[in-house]
Short mmCIF file of C-alpha atoms and ligand atoms in Angstrom, two decimals:
data_model
loop_
_atom_site.label_atom_id
_atom_site.label_comp_id
_atom_site.label_asym_id
_atom_site.label_seq_id
_atom_site.Cartn_x
_atom_site.Cartn_y
_atom_site.Cartn_z
CA MET A 1114 89.52 91.52 108.39
CA LYS A 1115 91.92 89.15 110.06
CA ILE A 1116 91.82 85.46 109.44
CA HIS A 1117 93.54 82.70 111.93
CA GLU A 1118 96.97 81.59 110.68
CA TYR A 1119 95.02 78.15 109.55
CA GLN A 1120 93.24 79.84 107.28
CA ALA A 1121 96.24 82.29 105.97
CA ARG A 1122 98.29 78.88 105.21
CA ASP A 1123 95.38 77.63 103.03
CA LEU A 1124 95.96 80.66 101.49
CA PHE A 1125 99.34 80.36 101.17
CA ALA A 1126 99.14 76.44 99.74
CA ALA A 1127 96.83 77.73 96.87
CA TYR A 1128 99.40 80.02 95.58
CA GLY A 1129 102.40 77.60 95.84
CA ILE A 1130 104.50 78.86 99.65
CA PRO A 1131 105.54 76.03 101.15
CA VAL A 1132 103.65 74.96 104.14
CA ALA A 1133 103.93 72.64 106.75
CA GLU A 1134 101.57 69.92 106.63
CA GLY A 1135 98.50 69.74 109.37
CA ASP A 1136 95.16 70.41 110.02
CA ILE A 1137 92.53 72.08 112.87
CA ALA A 1138 91.91 70.38 115.43
CA LYS A 1139 89.21 71.30 117.97
CA THR A 1140 89.26 68.54 120.69
CA SER A 1141 92.37 66.41 121.60
CA ASP A 1142 90.72 63.49 119.38
CA GLU A 1143 91.08 65.07 116.41
CA ALA A 1144 94.51 66.53 117.37
CA LEU A 1145 95.54 62.78 118.22
CA ARG A 1146 94.16 61.48 114.53
CA ILE A 1147 95.98 64.09 112.73
CA ALA A 1148 99.17 63.72 114.51
CA ARG A 1149 98.75 60.11 114.00
CA ARG A 1150 98.45 60.52 110.46
CA ILE A 1151 101.60 62.73 110.01
CA GLY A 1152 103.92 61.85 113.05
CA PHE A 1153 105.84 63.03 115.68
CA PRO A 1154 107.60 65.64 116.74
CA ILE A 1155 103.98 68.06 116.29
CA VAL A 1156 103.18 71.64 116.93
CA ILE A 1157 100.20 72.43 118.37
CA LYS A 1158 99.37 76.08 117.96
CA ALA A 1159 96.64 78.16 119.36
CA GLN A 1160 94.78 80.06 116.50
CA VAL A 1161 93.77 83.90 117.95
CA LEU A 1162 93.50 86.59 116.20
CA VAL A 1163 96.34 88.65 118.64
CA GLY A 1164 100.65 89.13 118.73
CA GLY A 1165 102.62 87.28 120.77
CA ARG A 1166 101.00 84.01 121.04
CA GLY A 1167 104.63 81.76 121.15
CA LYS A 1168 105.54 83.85 124.28
CA ALA A 1169 101.76 83.45 125.61
CA GLY A 1170 102.28 79.86 125.63
CA GLY A 1171 100.46 78.99 122.33
CA VAL A 1172 102.56 77.25 120.67
CA LYS A 1173 104.24 74.34 121.54
CA VAL A 1174 106.42 71.61 120.42
CA VAL A 1175 105.37 67.78 121.86
CA GLY A 1176 107.39 64.56 120.62
CA SER A 1177 104.63 62.16 121.99
CA GLU A 1178 101.02 61.31 121.95
CA ALA A 1179 100.65 62.03 125.88
CA GLU A 1180 102.56 65.08 125.78
CA LEU A 1181 99.96 65.93 122.80
CA ILE A 1182 97.44 65.54 124.68
CA ALA A 1183 98.52 67.57 128.05
CA GLU A 1184 99.55 70.18 125.73
CA PHE A 1185 96.48 70.67 123.60
CA ASN A 1186 94.60 70.57 127.35
CA ARG A 1187 96.88 73.35 128.50
CA ILE A 1188 96.91 75.11 125.80
CA LYS A 1189 92.53 74.84 124.86
CA ASN A 1190 92.92 76.61 128.18
CA LEU A 1191 94.78 79.12 127.79
CA ASN A 1192 93.09 82.98 127.73
CA ILE A 1193 95.48 84.99 125.30
CA LYS A 1194 94.98 88.59 125.54
CA GLY A 1195 91.28 88.14 126.74
CA TYR A 1196 90.69 85.81 123.81
CA SER A 1197 89.41 81.86 124.59
CA VAL A 1198 91.33 79.56 122.33
CA ASP A 1199 88.58 76.64 120.28
CA ARG A 1200 90.54 76.39 117.31
CA LEU A 1201 93.85 74.46 117.79
CA LEU A 1202 96.60 73.87 114.37
CA ILE A 1203 98.02 70.75 114.26
CA VAL A 1204 101.45 70.58 112.30
CA ARG A 1205 104.29 68.55 111.65
CA ALA A 1206 107.19 69.65 113.43
CA ILE A 1207 109.65 71.64 111.04
CA ASP A 1208 113.55 71.54 112.01
CA ILE A 1209 114.01 75.20 111.99
CA LYS A 1210 117.96 75.96 110.81
CA LYS A 1211 116.95 79.83 110.73
CA GLU A 1212 114.42 82.00 111.13
CA TYR A 1213 113.70 85.13 108.92
CA TYR A 1214 111.05 87.66 107.93
CA LEU A 1215 109.30 88.39 105.14
CA ALA A 1216 105.90 90.97 104.35
CA VAL A 1217 104.24 93.05 101.95
CA THR A 1218 102.24 95.56 103.09
CA ILE A 1219 101.54 99.26 102.98
CA ASP A 1220 102.99 102.10 103.58
CA HIS A 1221 100.36 104.80 104.07
CA ILE A 1222 102.80 107.89 103.97
CA LYS A 1223 104.12 106.56 101.04
CA GLY A 1224 101.39 105.69 99.53
CA ASP A 1225 103.07 102.18 97.91
CA VAL A 1226 103.12 98.80 98.65
CA VAL A 1227 106.63 97.76 100.22
CA ILE A 1228 108.02 94.63 100.65
CA ILE A 1229 109.91 93.92 104.32
CA ALA A 1230 112.20 91.35 105.22
CA SER A 1231 115.15 90.98 107.39
CA GLY A 1232 117.32 87.93 108.90
CA GLU A 1233 116.28 88.45 112.45
CA GLY A 1234 112.97 86.37 112.18
CA GLY A 1235 110.93 85.22 114.44
CA VAL A 1236 110.87 88.07 117.20
CA GLU A 1237 108.10 90.46 116.67
CA ILE A 1238 109.10 92.92 113.61
CA GLU A 1239 108.13 96.16 115.57
CA GLU A 1240 111.29 94.95 117.87
CA THR A 1241 113.70 94.86 115.11
CA ALA A 1242 113.22 97.86 113.89
CA LYS A 1243 113.90 99.44 117.19
CA SER A 1244 117.03 97.66 118.19
CA HIS A 1245 118.59 96.69 114.79
CA PRO A 1246 117.18 99.32 111.77
CA ASP A 1247 120.10 98.63 109.84
CA LYS A 1248 118.48 94.56 109.83
CA ILE A 1249 115.86 95.52 108.38
CA ILE A 1250 115.61 95.75 104.40
CA LYS A 1251 112.80 97.59 102.49
CA PHE A 1252 111.40 97.27 98.80
CA TYR A 1253 109.10 100.02 97.62
CA MET A 1254 107.66 98.45 94.82
CA GLN A 1255 106.65 102.05 92.85
CA GLY A 1256 102.72 101.03 91.78
CA GLU A 1257 104.31 97.91 90.57
CA LYS A 1258 101.83 94.58 91.55
CA ILE A 1259 105.10 92.15 89.67
CA LEU A 1260 108.41 92.48 91.10
CA ASP A 1261 111.22 93.77 89.29
CA GLU A 1262 113.84 90.61 89.95
CA GLN A 1263 116.85 92.55 88.41
CA GLN A 1264 116.36 94.95 91.60
CA TRP A 1265 115.09 92.72 93.73
CA MET A 1266 118.22 90.58 93.67
CA PRO A 1267 120.83 92.07 95.24
CA LYS A 1268 118.56 92.75 98.02
CA ALA A 1269 117.81 89.16 98.24
CA ALA A 1270 121.51 88.20 98.58
CA GLU A 1271 121.56 90.63 101.83
CA LEU A 1272 119.15 87.61 103.20
CA PHE A 1273 120.86 84.27 101.77
CA ALA A 1274 123.76 83.83 100.87
CA ASP A 1275 122.87 80.76 99.15
CA LEU A 1276 122.15 81.31 95.47
CA ARG A 1277 119.56 78.94 95.06
CA LEU A 1278 117.89 79.78 97.99
CA GLN A 1279 117.84 83.46 96.34
CA ARG A 1280 116.27 82.04 93.87
CA GLU A 1281 114.02 80.32 95.78
CA SER A 1282 112.88 82.93 98.39
CA THR A 1283 112.14 85.49 95.49
CA THR A 1284 109.43 82.71 93.98
CA LEU A 1285 108.31 82.40 96.81
CA LEU A 1286 108.39 86.09 97.36
CA GLN A 1287 106.36 86.73 94.01
CA ALA A 1288 103.50 84.19 94.86
CA LEU A 1289 103.60 86.36 98.06
CA LEU A 1290 102.95 89.70 96.16
CA LYS A 1291 99.93 87.91 94.08
CA LEU A 1292 98.18 86.77 96.90
CA PHE A 1293 98.67 90.13 98.59
CA PHE A 1294 97.20 92.15 95.40
CA GLU A 1295 94.76 89.28 94.33
CA LYS A 1296 93.29 88.91 97.51
CA ASP A 1297 93.22 92.84 98.46
CA CYS A 1298 95.56 92.76 101.45
CA SER A 1299 96.39 95.02 103.84
CA LEU A 1300 98.73 92.76 104.97
CA ALA A 1301 100.49 89.27 104.01
CA GLU A 1302 103.29 88.22 106.70
CA ILE A 1303 105.46 85.09 107.23
CA ASN A 1304 107.52 85.33 110.42
CA PRO A 1305 109.20 83.30 111.16
CA LEU A 1306 109.98 82.64 107.05
CA VAL A 1307 112.04 79.17 108.36
CA ILE A 1308 114.68 77.08 106.36
CA ASP A 1309 114.47 73.46 107.43
CA GLY A 1310 116.69 70.52 107.62
CA GLN A 1311 116.59 69.56 104.31
CA GLY A 1312 117.86 73.01 103.21
CA ARG A 1313 113.73 74.40 101.95
CA LEU A 1314 112.15 77.38 102.66
CA ILE A 1315 109.30 76.83 104.98
CA ALA A 1316 106.53 79.12 105.92
CA ALA A 1317 106.45 78.12 109.56
CA ASP A 1318 103.28 80.76 110.47
CA ALA A 1319 100.84 83.00 108.14
CA LYS A 1320 98.94 86.42 109.52
CA VAL A 1321 96.73 87.83 106.99
CA ILE A 1322 94.92 90.87 106.99
CA ILE A 1323 92.22 91.36 104.00
CA ASP A 1324 90.95 95.23 103.37
CA ASP A 1325 87.39 95.51 104.84
CA ASN A 1326 86.28 97.67 102.00
CA ALA A 1327 87.25 95.22 99.79
CA LEU A 1328 85.46 92.10 101.18
CA PHE A 1329 82.66 92.88 98.92
CA ARG A 1330 84.68 91.53 96.26
CA HIS A 1331 86.04 88.42 98.45
CA GLU A 1332 82.58 86.40 99.62
CA ASP A 1333 85.29 83.26 100.31
CA LEU A 1334 86.46 85.35 102.33
CA ALA A 1335 84.52 87.59 104.34
CA ALA A 1336 82.47 84.10 105.42
CA LEU A 1337 86.24 83.50 107.52
CA ARG A 1338 85.43 86.51 109.96
CA ASP A 1339 85.23 85.26 113.17
CA LEU A 1340 82.98 87.56 115.09
CA GLN A 1341 84.91 87.08 118.81
CA TYR A 1342 86.79 89.62 117.76
CA GLU A 1343 84.29 92.21 116.05
CA ASP A 1344 82.92 94.80 118.23
CA ALA A 1345 79.19 93.88 118.53
CA ASP A 1346 78.35 97.59 118.15
CA GLU A 1347 79.96 98.37 114.64
CA LEU A 1348 78.64 94.70 113.93
CA GLU A 1349 74.90 95.60 114.83
CA ALA A 1350 75.67 99.22 113.03
CA LYS A 1351 76.95 97.69 109.29
CA ASP A 1352 74.37 95.17 109.28
CA LYS A 1353 71.50 98.35 109.65
CA GLY A 1354 73.16 99.78 107.11
CA LEU A 1355 75.27 102.90 109.13
CA SER A 1356 78.96 103.38 108.95
CA PHE A 1357 79.84 102.99 112.45
CA VAL A 1358 83.67 103.16 114.24
CA LYS A 1359 83.82 103.42 118.09
CA LEU A 1360 86.36 105.84 119.76
CA GLU A 1361 87.99 107.13 122.31
CA GLY A 1362 85.83 110.55 123.50
CA ASN A 1363 82.97 111.54 124.97
CA VAL A 1364 81.28 113.55 121.72
CA GLY A 1365 78.81 111.32 120.08
CA CYS A 1366 78.66 112.30 116.31
CA ILE A 1367 75.73 111.19 114.04
CA VAL A 1368 75.88 112.97 110.76
CA ASN A 1369 75.45 111.94 107.11
CA GLY A 1370 77.54 111.26 104.29
CA ALA A 1371 81.70 110.02 105.45
CA GLY A 1372 82.76 113.38 104.16
CA LEU A 1373 80.70 115.23 106.51
CA ALA A 1374 81.54 112.61 109.53
CA MET A 1375 85.08 113.13 108.70
CA GLY A 1376 84.87 117.71 108.93
CA THR A 1377 82.33 116.94 111.82
CA MET A 1378 85.13 115.12 114.05
CA ASP A 1379 88.09 117.39 113.02
CA ALA A 1380 85.69 119.71 114.47
CA VAL A 1381 85.01 118.21 117.80
CA ASN A 1382 88.85 118.07 117.92
CA LEU A 1383 89.54 121.39 116.75
CA MET A 1384 87.04 122.83 119.44
CA GLY A 1385 88.70 121.08 122.09
CA GLY A 1386 86.59 118.42 122.27
CA LYS A 1387 86.92 114.49 121.69
CA PRO A 1388 84.52 112.69 119.48
CA ALA A 1389 83.34 109.48 121.40
CA ASN A 1390 82.61 107.83 117.60
CA PHE A 1391 82.18 108.03 113.24
CA LEU A 1392 78.88 107.49 112.76
CA ASP A 1393 77.57 108.10 108.88
CA VAL A 1394 73.47 107.91 108.43
CA GLY A 1395 74.20 107.77 104.74
CA GLY A 1396 71.93 109.86 102.26
CA SER A 1397 68.76 108.35 102.57
CA SER A 1398 65.97 109.83 105.16
CA ASN A 1399 64.58 106.76 106.79
CA PRO A 1400 63.70 108.03 109.96
CA GLN A 1401 64.11 104.44 111.66
CA LYS A 1402 67.87 105.17 110.79
CA MET A 1403 67.90 108.17 113.12
CA ILE A 1404 66.26 105.45 116.30
CA ASN A 1405 68.90 103.18 115.26
CA ALA A 1406 72.21 105.57 115.22
CA ILE A 1407 70.96 106.97 118.46
CA ASN A 1408 70.26 103.61 120.42
CA ILE A 1409 73.50 102.50 119.07
CA ILE A 1410 75.69 105.67 119.99
CA LEU A 1411 73.76 105.41 123.82
CA ARG A 1412 75.36 102.35 124.39
CA ASN A 1413 78.59 104.13 124.90
CA LYS A 1414 78.37 105.12 128.12
CA ALA A 1415 81.58 107.75 128.09
CA ILE A 1416 78.63 110.04 125.73
CA LYS A 1417 78.06 113.48 127.07
CA VAL A 1418 76.36 115.07 124.61
CA ILE A 1419 74.93 113.96 121.20
CA LEU A 1420 75.55 116.15 118.48
CA ILE A 1421 73.91 115.50 114.84
CA ASN A 1422 75.07 117.30 111.97
CA ILE A 1423 73.11 116.92 109.02
CA PHE A 1424 73.44 118.47 105.02
CA GLY A 1425 70.34 118.35 103.51
CA GLY A 1426 71.30 117.40 100.41
CA ILE A 1427 69.08 113.79 99.02
CA THR A 1428 68.21 113.74 102.68
CA ARG A 1429 65.69 115.77 103.51
CA CYS A 1430 66.05 117.67 106.96
CA ASP A 1431 62.03 117.59 107.97
CA ASP A 1432 62.93 113.29 107.68
CA ILE A 1433 65.90 113.90 109.80
CA ALA A 1434 63.89 115.98 112.67
CA VAL A 1435 60.57 113.18 112.33
CA GLY A 1436 63.69 110.51 113.42
CA ILE A 1437 64.93 112.26 116.15
CA LEU A 1438 61.36 112.65 117.40
CA ALA A 1439 60.06 109.32 117.30
CA ALA A 1440 63.68 108.05 118.71
CA LEU A 1441 62.94 110.35 121.51
CA LYS A 1442 59.04 109.24 122.24
CA GLN A 1443 60.80 105.39 121.77
CA ILE A 1444 64.17 105.82 124.18
CA LYS A 1445 65.17 107.91 126.77
CA ILE A 1446 67.91 109.57 125.95
CA PRO A 1447 69.95 110.93 129.09
CA VAL A 1448 72.52 113.54 127.81
CA PRO A 1449 71.81 116.43 125.60
CA LEU A 1450 70.89 116.55 121.91
CA VAL A 1451 72.91 119.36 120.04
CA ILE A 1452 71.75 119.99 116.08
CA ARG A 1453 72.44 121.20 113.44
CA LEU A 1454 70.67 121.20 110.33
CA THR A 1455 70.59 122.84 106.94
CA GLY A 1456 70.15 122.43 103.66
CA THR A 1457 66.70 120.75 101.66
CA ASN A 1458 63.48 121.25 103.68
CA GLU A 1459 65.43 123.04 106.86
CA GLN A 1460 62.77 124.95 107.49
CA GLN A 1461 59.77 122.44 108.29
CA ALA A 1462 62.46 120.65 110.14
CA LYS A 1463 63.12 123.63 112.70
CA GLU A 1464 59.56 123.90 112.75
CA LEU A 1465 58.90 120.32 113.99
CA LEU A 1466 61.16 120.30 116.28
CA SER A 1467 60.60 123.88 117.95
CA GLN A 1468 57.11 122.41 118.77
CA ALA A 1469 58.57 120.00 120.79
CA GLY A 1470 60.90 122.95 122.58
CA MET A 1471 64.39 121.85 120.85
CA THR A 1472 66.61 124.45 119.12
CA THR A 1473 69.19 124.21 116.52
CA PHE A 1474 71.96 125.64 114.94
CA THR A 1475 72.25 126.25 111.36
CA SER A 1476 76.06 127.09 111.46
CA MET A 1477 78.10 123.63 111.91
CA ARG A 1478 80.97 126.20 113.83
CA GLN A 1479 78.25 127.13 116.47
CA ALA A 1480 77.07 124.00 116.80
CA THR A 1481 80.16 122.24 117.25
CA SER A 1482 81.16 124.49 119.90
CA LYS A 1483 78.59 123.87 121.68
CA ALA A 1484 78.56 120.62 121.86
CA VAL A 1485 82.19 120.20 123.04
CA GLU A 1486 81.07 122.94 125.59
CA THR A 1487 78.34 120.72 126.68
CA ALA A 1488 80.99 117.41 127.24
CA ASN A 1489 83.55 119.13 128.95
CA ILE A 1490 81.35 120.55 132.04
P1 GDP B 2346 103.54 83.61 117.31
O1 GDP B 2346 104.50 83.72 118.86
O2 GDP B 2346 102.22 83.50 117.36
O3 GDP B 2346 104.10 84.39 115.59
O4 GDP B 2346 103.84 81.86 116.72
P2 GDP B 2346 104.95 81.09 115.78
O5 GDP B 2346 104.18 80.18 115.07
O6 GDP B 2346 105.31 82.19 114.88
O7 GDP B 2346 105.76 80.77 116.30
C1 GDP B 2346 106.75 81.00 117.65
C2 GDP B 2346 107.91 80.61 117.94
O8 GDP B 2346 108.16 79.11 117.82
C3 GDP B 2346 108.71 80.43 116.29
O9 GDP B 2346 109.28 81.09 115.93
C4 GDP B 2346 109.61 79.25 116.75
O10 GDP B 2346 110.39 79.49 117.28
C5 GDP B 2346 108.37 77.89 116.96
N1 GDP B 2346 108.24 77.51 115.87
C6 GDP B 2346 106.93 77.13 115.46
N2 GDP B 2346 106.40 76.31 114.61
C7 GDP B 2346 107.92 75.61 114.73
C8 GDP B 2346 108.34 74.54 114.41
O11 GDP B 2346 107.63 73.46 113.37
N3 GDP B 2346 109.44 73.60 115.02
C9 GDP B 2346 110.26 74.38 115.44
N4 GDP B 2346 111.24 73.90 116.22
N5 GDP B 2346 109.96 75.40 116.50
C10 GDP B 2346 108.46 75.96 116.08
MN1 MN B 2347 104.68 84.33 114.28
#
């Protein structure tokens, strides 16, 4: 889950990372009040959860009240990559002497937490990675949660000539790491981290992504979710106890158990098809879940077939069959269903479905192959 810059800044401040004074405004009156309190020059920053906001005109330094109001209204009416701007951050402008990049994230290939730093801050790090890969410093935590300062110091010296800044940046990095681990982040990024006119380090931007699977441990953070950026179908699925992720293909998948759901997507791919979604109806045998699952899947108009793949353990196949039949009564399903059932009460399930004129598969390979064939016609 991404959080807004103004929320990430609050986290930074709580962990002792310096940020410029400021506050959030929804109206130009509020912006004016904040600006009068902290004094000009001021930076107005659109709060949108997409990259390249500065380039899209969503960040502006202003020097007077008239300019503040004009720019506030201009930015408020921007549409940045399809998103409207309803909140703007009003902060004291920093007299920027130099911009750096500093982030903590996860390297999924190495299975380790990595610190990424660069003296080429401000621009998107992906661009620097392409044009000047030598200007990017990477430091792996090797499973540790606290920075080994002895090992880090040579890297700090590459970034800053000044010993005081080497020390200050290391303290700041320790704070960023603490935040990263305590809040279960997948990214904690400062771009740019700047040196101001007094030679102090300040975070001029703040980006934090929290691991969705850890949000149950952080109710306060979960409450920061901005629904404008969430997929409505995924939210509804979550609400109904289904794990659902929309994908690009046309084979709708309904599966019990996350492992089998992953396996089903692999099988669809192997057979030359493309799954339209991941959907785990879970281990229970509640027929209503099947109805909800079919309803959610059918909103995706790209779907050509629905593959239902059930391995009955705790889940009873006959309950699934009842769910499918109930769904067929309630919903007009415009695409073919391919059903594979095996395990607990398999026989009863197959009888129920065959009485309704439906055939079922026992083999996952055959069912998947049939579904892909149907989708590819
Ligand atoms: P992003 O484009 O969404 O990443 O927005 P940032 O907050 O990183 O701002 C983009 C750029 O605007 C920065 O790299 C700076 O060059 C400039 N900027 C942002 N804040 C300030 C500030 O306080 N003072 C000055 N002079 N420039 C700023
Ligand atoms: Mn930035």
